[in-house]
Short mmCIF file of C-alpha atoms and ligand atoms in Angstrom, two decimals:
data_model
loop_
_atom_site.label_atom_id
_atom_site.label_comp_id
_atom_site.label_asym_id
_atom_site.label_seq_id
_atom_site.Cartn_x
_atom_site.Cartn_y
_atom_site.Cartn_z
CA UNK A 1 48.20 28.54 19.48
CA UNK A 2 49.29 26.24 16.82
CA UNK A 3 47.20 23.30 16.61
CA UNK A 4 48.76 19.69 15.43
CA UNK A 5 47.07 16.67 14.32
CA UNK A 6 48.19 13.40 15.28
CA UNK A 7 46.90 9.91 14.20
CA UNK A 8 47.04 7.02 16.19
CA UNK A 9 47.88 9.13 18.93
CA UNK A 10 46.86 6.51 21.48
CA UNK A 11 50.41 4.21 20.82
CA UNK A 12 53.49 4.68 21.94
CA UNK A 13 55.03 7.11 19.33
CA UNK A 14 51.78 8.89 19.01
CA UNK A 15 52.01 9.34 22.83
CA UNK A 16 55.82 10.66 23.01
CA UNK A 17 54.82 13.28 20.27
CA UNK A 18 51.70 14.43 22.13
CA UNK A 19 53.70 14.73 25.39
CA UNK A 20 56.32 17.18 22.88
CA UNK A 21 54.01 19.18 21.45
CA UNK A 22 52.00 19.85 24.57
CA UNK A 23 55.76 21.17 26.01
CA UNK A 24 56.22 23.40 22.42
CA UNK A 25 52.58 24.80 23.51
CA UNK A 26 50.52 23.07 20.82
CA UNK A 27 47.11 22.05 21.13
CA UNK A 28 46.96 18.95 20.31
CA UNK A 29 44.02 16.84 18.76
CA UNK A 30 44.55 13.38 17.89
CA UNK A 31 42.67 10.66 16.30
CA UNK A 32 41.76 7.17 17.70
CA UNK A 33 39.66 4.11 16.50
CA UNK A 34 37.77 4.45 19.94
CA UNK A 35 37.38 7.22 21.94
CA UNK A 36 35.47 4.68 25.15
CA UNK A 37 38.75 2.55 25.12
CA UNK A 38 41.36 3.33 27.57
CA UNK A 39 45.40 3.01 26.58
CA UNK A 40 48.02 2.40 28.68
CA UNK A 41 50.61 4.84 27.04
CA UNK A 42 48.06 8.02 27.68
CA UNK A 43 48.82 9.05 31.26
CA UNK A 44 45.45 10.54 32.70
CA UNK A 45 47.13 13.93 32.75
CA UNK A 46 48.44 13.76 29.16
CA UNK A 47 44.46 12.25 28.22
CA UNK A 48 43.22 15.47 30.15
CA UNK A 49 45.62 17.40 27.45
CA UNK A 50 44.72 16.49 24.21
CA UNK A 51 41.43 16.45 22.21
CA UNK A 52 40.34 13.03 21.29
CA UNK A 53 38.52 12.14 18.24
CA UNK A 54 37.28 9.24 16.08
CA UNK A 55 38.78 8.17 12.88
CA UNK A 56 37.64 5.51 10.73
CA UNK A 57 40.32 5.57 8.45
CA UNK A 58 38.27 4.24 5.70
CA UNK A 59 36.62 6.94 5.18
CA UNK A 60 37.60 10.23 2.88
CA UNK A 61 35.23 12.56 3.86
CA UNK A 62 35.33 12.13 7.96
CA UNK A 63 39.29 13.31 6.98
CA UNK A 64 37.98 16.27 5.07
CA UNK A 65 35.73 16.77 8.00
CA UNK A 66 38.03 16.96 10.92
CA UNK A 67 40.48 18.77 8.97
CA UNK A 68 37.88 21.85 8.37
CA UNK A 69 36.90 21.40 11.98
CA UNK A 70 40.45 21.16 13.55
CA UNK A 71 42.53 23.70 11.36
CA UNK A 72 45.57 22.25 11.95
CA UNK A 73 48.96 23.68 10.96
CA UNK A 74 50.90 19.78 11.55
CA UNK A 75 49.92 16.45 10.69
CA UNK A 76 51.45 13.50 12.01
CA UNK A 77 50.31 10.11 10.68
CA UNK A 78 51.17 7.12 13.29
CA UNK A 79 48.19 5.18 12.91
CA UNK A 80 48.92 1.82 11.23
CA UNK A 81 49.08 -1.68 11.70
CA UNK A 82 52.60 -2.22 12.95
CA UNK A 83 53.47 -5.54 14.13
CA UNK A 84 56.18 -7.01 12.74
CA UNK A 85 55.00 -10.79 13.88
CA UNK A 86 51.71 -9.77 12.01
CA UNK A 87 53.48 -8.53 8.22
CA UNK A 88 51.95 -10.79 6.31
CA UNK A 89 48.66 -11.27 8.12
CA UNK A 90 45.42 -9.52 6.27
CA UNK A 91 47.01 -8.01 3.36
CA UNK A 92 44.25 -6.13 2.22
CA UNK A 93 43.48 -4.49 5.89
CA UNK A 94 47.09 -3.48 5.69
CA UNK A 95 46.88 -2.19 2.21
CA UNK A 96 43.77 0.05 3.57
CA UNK A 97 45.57 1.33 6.77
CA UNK A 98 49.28 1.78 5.90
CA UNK A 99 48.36 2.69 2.64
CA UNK A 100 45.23 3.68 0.78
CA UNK A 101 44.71 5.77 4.18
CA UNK A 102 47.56 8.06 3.37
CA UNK A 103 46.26 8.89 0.20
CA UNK A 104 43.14 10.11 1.37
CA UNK A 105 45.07 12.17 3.75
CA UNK A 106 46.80 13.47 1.06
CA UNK A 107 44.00 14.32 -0.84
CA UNK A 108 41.92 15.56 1.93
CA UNK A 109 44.83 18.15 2.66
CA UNK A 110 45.06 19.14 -0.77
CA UNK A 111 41.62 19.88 -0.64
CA UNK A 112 41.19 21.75 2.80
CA UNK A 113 44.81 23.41 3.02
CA UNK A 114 47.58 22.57 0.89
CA UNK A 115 49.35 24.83 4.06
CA UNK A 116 48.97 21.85 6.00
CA UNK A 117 52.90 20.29 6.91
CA UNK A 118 52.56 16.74 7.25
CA UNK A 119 54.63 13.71 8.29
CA UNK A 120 53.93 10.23 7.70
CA UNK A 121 55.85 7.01 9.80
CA UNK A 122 57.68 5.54 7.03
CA UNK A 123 59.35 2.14 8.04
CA UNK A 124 62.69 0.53 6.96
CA UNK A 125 60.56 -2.82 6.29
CA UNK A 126 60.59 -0.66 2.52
CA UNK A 127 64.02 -1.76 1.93
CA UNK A 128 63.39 -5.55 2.83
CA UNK A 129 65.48 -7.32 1.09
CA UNK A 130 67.71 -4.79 0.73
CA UNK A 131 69.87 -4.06 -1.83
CA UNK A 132 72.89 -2.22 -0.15
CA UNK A 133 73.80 -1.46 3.41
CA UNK A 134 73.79 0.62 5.63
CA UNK A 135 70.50 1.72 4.15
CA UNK A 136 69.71 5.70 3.35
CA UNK A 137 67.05 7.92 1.08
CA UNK A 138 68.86 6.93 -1.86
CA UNK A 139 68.53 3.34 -1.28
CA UNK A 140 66.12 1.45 -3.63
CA UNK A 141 63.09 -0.03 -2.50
CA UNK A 142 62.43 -3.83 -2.08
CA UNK A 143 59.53 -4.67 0.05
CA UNK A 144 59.67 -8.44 1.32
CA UNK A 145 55.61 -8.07 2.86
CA UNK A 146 52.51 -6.63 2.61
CA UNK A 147 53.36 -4.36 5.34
CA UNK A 148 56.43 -3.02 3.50
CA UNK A 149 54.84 -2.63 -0.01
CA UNK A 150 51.48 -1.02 1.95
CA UNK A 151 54.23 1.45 3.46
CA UNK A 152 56.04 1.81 0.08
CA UNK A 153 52.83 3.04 -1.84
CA UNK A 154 51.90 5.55 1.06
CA UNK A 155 55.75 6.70 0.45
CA UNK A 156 55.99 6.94 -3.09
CA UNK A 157 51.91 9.14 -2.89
CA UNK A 158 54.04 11.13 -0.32
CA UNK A 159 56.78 12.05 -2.97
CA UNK A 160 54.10 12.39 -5.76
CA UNK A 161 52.12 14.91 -4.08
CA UNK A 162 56.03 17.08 -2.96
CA UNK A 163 56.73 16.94 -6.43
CA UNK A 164 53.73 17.08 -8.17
CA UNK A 165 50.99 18.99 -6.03
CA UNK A 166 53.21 21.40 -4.55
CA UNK A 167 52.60 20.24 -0.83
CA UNK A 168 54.67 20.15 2.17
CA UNK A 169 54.66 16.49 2.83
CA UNK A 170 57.50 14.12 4.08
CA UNK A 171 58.14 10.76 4.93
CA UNK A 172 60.44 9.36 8.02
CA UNK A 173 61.93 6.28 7.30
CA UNK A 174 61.86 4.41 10.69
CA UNK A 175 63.98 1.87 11.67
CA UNK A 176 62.98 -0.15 14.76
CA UNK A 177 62.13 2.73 18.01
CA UNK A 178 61.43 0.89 21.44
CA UNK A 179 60.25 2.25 24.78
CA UNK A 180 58.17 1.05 27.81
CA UNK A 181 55.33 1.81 25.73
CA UNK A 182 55.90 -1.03 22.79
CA UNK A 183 53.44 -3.51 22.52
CA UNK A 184 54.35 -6.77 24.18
CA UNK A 185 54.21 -8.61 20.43
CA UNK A 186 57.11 -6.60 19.85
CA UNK A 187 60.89 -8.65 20.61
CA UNK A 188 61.91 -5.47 22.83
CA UNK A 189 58.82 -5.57 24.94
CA UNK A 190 58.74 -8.75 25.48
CA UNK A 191 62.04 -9.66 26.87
CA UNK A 192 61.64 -7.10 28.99
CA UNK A 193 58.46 -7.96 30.24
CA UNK A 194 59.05 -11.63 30.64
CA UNK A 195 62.92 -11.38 32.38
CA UNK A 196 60.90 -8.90 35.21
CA UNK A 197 58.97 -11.92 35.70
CA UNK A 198 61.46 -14.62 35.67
CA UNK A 199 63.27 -12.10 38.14
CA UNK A 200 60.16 -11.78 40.64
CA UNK A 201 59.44 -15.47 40.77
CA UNK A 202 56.55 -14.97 38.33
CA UNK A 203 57.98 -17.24 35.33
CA UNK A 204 60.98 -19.61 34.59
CA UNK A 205 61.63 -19.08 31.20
CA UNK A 206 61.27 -17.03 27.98
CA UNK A 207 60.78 -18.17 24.79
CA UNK A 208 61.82 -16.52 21.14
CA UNK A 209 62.45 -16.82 17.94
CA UNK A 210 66.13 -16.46 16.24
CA UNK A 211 68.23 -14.79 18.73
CA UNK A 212 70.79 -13.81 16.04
CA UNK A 213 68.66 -11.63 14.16
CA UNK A 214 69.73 -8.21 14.47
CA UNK A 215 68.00 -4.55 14.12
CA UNK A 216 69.42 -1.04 14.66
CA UNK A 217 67.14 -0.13 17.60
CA UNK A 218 66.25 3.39 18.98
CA UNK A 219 64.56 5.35 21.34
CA UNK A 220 61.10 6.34 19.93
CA UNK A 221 61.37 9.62 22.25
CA UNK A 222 63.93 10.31 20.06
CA UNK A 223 62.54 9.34 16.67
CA UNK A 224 59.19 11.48 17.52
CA UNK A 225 61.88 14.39 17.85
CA UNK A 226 63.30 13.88 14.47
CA UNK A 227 59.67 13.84 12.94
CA UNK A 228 58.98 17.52 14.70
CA UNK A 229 62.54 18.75 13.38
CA UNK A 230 61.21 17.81 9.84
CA UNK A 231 58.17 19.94 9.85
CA UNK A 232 60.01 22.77 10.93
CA UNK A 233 62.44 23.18 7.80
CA UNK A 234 62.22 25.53 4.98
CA UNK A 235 61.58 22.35 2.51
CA UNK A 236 60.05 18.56 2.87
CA UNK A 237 62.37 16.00 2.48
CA UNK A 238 62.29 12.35 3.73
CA UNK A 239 64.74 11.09 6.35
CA UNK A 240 66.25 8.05 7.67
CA UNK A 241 65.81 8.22 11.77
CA UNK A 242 67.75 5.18 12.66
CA UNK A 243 71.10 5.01 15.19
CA UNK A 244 72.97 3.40 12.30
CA UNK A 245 74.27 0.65 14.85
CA UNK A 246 72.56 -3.10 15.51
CA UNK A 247 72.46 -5.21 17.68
CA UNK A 248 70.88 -8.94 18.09
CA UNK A 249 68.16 -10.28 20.04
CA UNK A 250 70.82 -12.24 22.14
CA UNK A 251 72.23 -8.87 23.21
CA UNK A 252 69.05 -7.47 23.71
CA UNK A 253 68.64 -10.69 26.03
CA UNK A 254 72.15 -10.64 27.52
CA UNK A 255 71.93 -6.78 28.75
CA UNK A 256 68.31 -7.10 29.90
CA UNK A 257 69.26 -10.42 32.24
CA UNK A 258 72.32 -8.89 33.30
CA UNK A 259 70.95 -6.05 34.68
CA UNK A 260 68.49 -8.10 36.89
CA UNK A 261 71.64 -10.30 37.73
CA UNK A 262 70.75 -13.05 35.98
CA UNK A 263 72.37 -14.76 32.95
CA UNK A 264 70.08 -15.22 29.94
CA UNK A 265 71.43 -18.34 28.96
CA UNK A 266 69.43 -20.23 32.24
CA UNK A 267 66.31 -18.98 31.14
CA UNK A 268 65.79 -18.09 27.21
CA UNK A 269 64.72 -21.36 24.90
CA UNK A 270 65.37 -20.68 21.21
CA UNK A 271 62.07 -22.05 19.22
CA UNK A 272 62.93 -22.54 15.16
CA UNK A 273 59.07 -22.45 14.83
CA UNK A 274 58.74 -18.64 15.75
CA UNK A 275 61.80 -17.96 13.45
CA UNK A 276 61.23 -15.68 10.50
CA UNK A 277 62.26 -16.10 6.81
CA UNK A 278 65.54 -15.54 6.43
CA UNK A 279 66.68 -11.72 6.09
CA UNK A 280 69.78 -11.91 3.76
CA UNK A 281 70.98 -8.17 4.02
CA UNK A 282 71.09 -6.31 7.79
CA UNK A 283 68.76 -3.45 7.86
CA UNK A 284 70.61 -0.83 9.39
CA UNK A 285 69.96 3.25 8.57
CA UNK A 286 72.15 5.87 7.71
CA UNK A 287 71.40 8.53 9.67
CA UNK A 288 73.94 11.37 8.27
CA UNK A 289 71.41 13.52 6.40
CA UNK A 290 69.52 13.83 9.63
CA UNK A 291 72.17 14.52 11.99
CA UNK A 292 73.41 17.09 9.58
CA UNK A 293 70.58 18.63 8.17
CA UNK A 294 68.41 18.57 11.29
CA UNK A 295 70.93 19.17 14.24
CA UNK A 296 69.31 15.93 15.80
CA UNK A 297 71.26 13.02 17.46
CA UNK A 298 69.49 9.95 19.06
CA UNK A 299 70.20 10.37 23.10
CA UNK A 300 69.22 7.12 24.34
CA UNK A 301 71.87 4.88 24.04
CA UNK A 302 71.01 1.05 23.32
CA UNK A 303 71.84 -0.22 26.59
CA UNK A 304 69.96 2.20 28.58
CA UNK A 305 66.74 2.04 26.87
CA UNK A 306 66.97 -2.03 27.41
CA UNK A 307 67.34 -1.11 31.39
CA UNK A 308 65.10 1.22 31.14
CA UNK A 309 62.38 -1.34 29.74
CA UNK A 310 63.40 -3.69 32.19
CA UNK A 311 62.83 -1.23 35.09
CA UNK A 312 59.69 -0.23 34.02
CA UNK A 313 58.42 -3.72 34.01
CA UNK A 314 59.82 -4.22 37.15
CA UNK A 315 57.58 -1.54 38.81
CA UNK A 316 54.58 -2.53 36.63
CA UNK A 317 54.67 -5.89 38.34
CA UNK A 318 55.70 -5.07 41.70
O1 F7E B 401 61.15 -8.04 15.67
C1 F7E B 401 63.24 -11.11 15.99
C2 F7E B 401 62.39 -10.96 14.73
O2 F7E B 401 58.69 -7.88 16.07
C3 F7E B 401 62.49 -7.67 15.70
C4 F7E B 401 57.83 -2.63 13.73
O3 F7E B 401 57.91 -1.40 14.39
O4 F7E B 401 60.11 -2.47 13.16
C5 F7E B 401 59.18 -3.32 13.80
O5 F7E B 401 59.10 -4.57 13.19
C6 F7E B 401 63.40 -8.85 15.39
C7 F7E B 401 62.98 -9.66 14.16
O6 F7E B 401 59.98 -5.86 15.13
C8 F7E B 401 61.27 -12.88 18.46
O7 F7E B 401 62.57 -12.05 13.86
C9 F7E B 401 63.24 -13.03 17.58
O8 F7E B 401 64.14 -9.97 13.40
O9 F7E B 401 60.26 -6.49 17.49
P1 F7E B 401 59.95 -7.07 16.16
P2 F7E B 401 60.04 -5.81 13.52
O10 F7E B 401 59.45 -7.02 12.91
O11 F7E B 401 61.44 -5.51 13.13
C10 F7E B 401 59.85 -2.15 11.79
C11 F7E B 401 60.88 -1.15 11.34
C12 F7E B 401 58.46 -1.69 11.56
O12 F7E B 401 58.18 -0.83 10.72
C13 F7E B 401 57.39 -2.41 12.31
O13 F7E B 401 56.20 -1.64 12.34
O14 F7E B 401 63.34 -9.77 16.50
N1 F7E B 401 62.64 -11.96 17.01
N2 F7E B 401 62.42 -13.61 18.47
C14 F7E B 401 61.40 -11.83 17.54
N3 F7E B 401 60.43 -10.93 17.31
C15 F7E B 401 59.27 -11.02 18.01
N4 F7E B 401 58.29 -10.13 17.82
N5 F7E B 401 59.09 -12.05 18.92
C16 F7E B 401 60.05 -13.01 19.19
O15 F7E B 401 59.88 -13.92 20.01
#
């Protein structure tokens, strides 16, 4: 039985991928910051599955540890601070998470079993402020936070220790991936959260930030696919996992009322103070090279992961 490491298993892509690999017959071991706390995306019979251990990802040689302890043949490294609201909050902490952590991974495999095929969550907040569109691996970098140029060092250790070190290690560059299991910070979650209240009686009104900003939104049960496909070739290589289409927040607003049989315009206030700076270039992936090379097509449409948000709300609340 092949066993696969998985950081930050307890959020919602490190979930999806758990759920995978447990179907692929994995074991499956997977870090978290506390073991005692519970998380809403680990079902109690996928928390009966997997191992759980603790990670403090400061530290080089609990990675070393767990490695020689856990054997495993797959890495996957979700754990990060990911909120977008939060980008340019603690700059430092991010540095340490999103990036310095990766190295130590890095080296810790290096040292243990340069066998090891790993994965790291790369995010399209490295192209910021873009410099072309749509956006693909040859696409220059140009960070526009802390969270992106965090990201963009973990990236460029990834392709440093491929090229230099010999190891199989890869980065997927991940636009935006929603599910019912986002956190409610997240522009996704929370309309669909907030218009299953309005709905039930529970609220009157939701307020956001720009409505016309746009993203190319996914499924992450999809994108967690992609990241398995990539492990599995004969050579690492980064990929874009995007859908290569976007879509604005008022969309995002207008399909999520509509399928409660409401219209968004009654209930959604537009507040300039929760807008972000201005993004002059759309971020929006090319997803070719993975389609191609890795036989892989998102399957959730954009519409039907917005209902299916909604719906999932809807029997939260009820
Ligand atoms: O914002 C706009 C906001 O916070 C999406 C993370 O996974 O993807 C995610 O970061 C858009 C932005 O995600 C509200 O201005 C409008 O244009 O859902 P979000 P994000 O910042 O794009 C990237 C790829 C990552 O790597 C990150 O880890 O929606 N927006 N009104 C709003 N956003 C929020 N959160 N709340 C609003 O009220």
């Amino acid at each position: 039985m092949k066993t696969a490491l998985v950081t930050g298993i307890a959020g919602q892509d490190g979930s999806y991928l758990a759920e995978l690999l447990l179907a692929k017959g994995y074991r499956v071991v997977g870090t978290v910051r506390d073991v005692h706390k519970t998380s809403d995306n680990m079902s109690a019979s996928l928390m009966s599955r997997v191992e759980l251990i603790e990670w403090d990802m400061l530290d080089q040689k609990e990675i070393v540890d767990i490695f020689l302890r856990n054997k495993p043949v797959e890495v996957y490294n979700y754990a990060a601070c990911s909120s977008g609201e939060g980008m340019f909050d603690d700059p430092v902490g991010i540095g340490e998470i999103n990036g310095l952590a990766v190295a130590r991974m890095l080296k810790a495999i290096s040292e243990v079993d340069s066998g090891i095929h790993f994965c790291q969550a790369s995010s399209s907040e490295m192209f910021g402020d873009a410099v072309g569109s749509p956006q693909s691996v040859e696409t220059p970098f140009k960070p526009r936070s802390p969270y992106g140029a965090a990201k963009l060092y973990a990236h460029s250790m990834i392709r440093i220790y491929r090229q230099y070190y010999g190891l199989f290690v890869c980065s997927a560059i991940l636009f935006n991936h929603e599910s019912p299991r986002r956190g409610l910070n997240f522009v996704t979650r929370k309309i669909a959260y907030q218009s299953a209240k309005i709905k039930l009686g529970l609220a009157n009104e939701l307020r956001l930030g720009n409505l016309d900003a746009r993203r190319d939104w996914g499924f992450a049960g999809d994108y967690v696919r992609a990241m398995w496909l990539m492990l599995q070739q004969p050579h690492a290589e980064d990929y874009v996992v995007a859908t290569g289409k976007t879509h604005s927040v008022r969309d995002l607003c207008e399909i999520a009322f509509k399928h409660l049989g409401l219209d968004y315009r009654d209930y959604v206030r537009e507040d300039a103070n929760a807008y972000r700076p201005a993004e002059p270039v759309e971020l929006v992936g090319n997803p070719e090279k993975t389609i191609k090379q890795l036989d892989w097509a998102p399957e959730v449409k954009f519409d039907e992961m917005v209902k299916m948000m909604v719906d999932a709300e809807l029997q939260k609340l009820r």
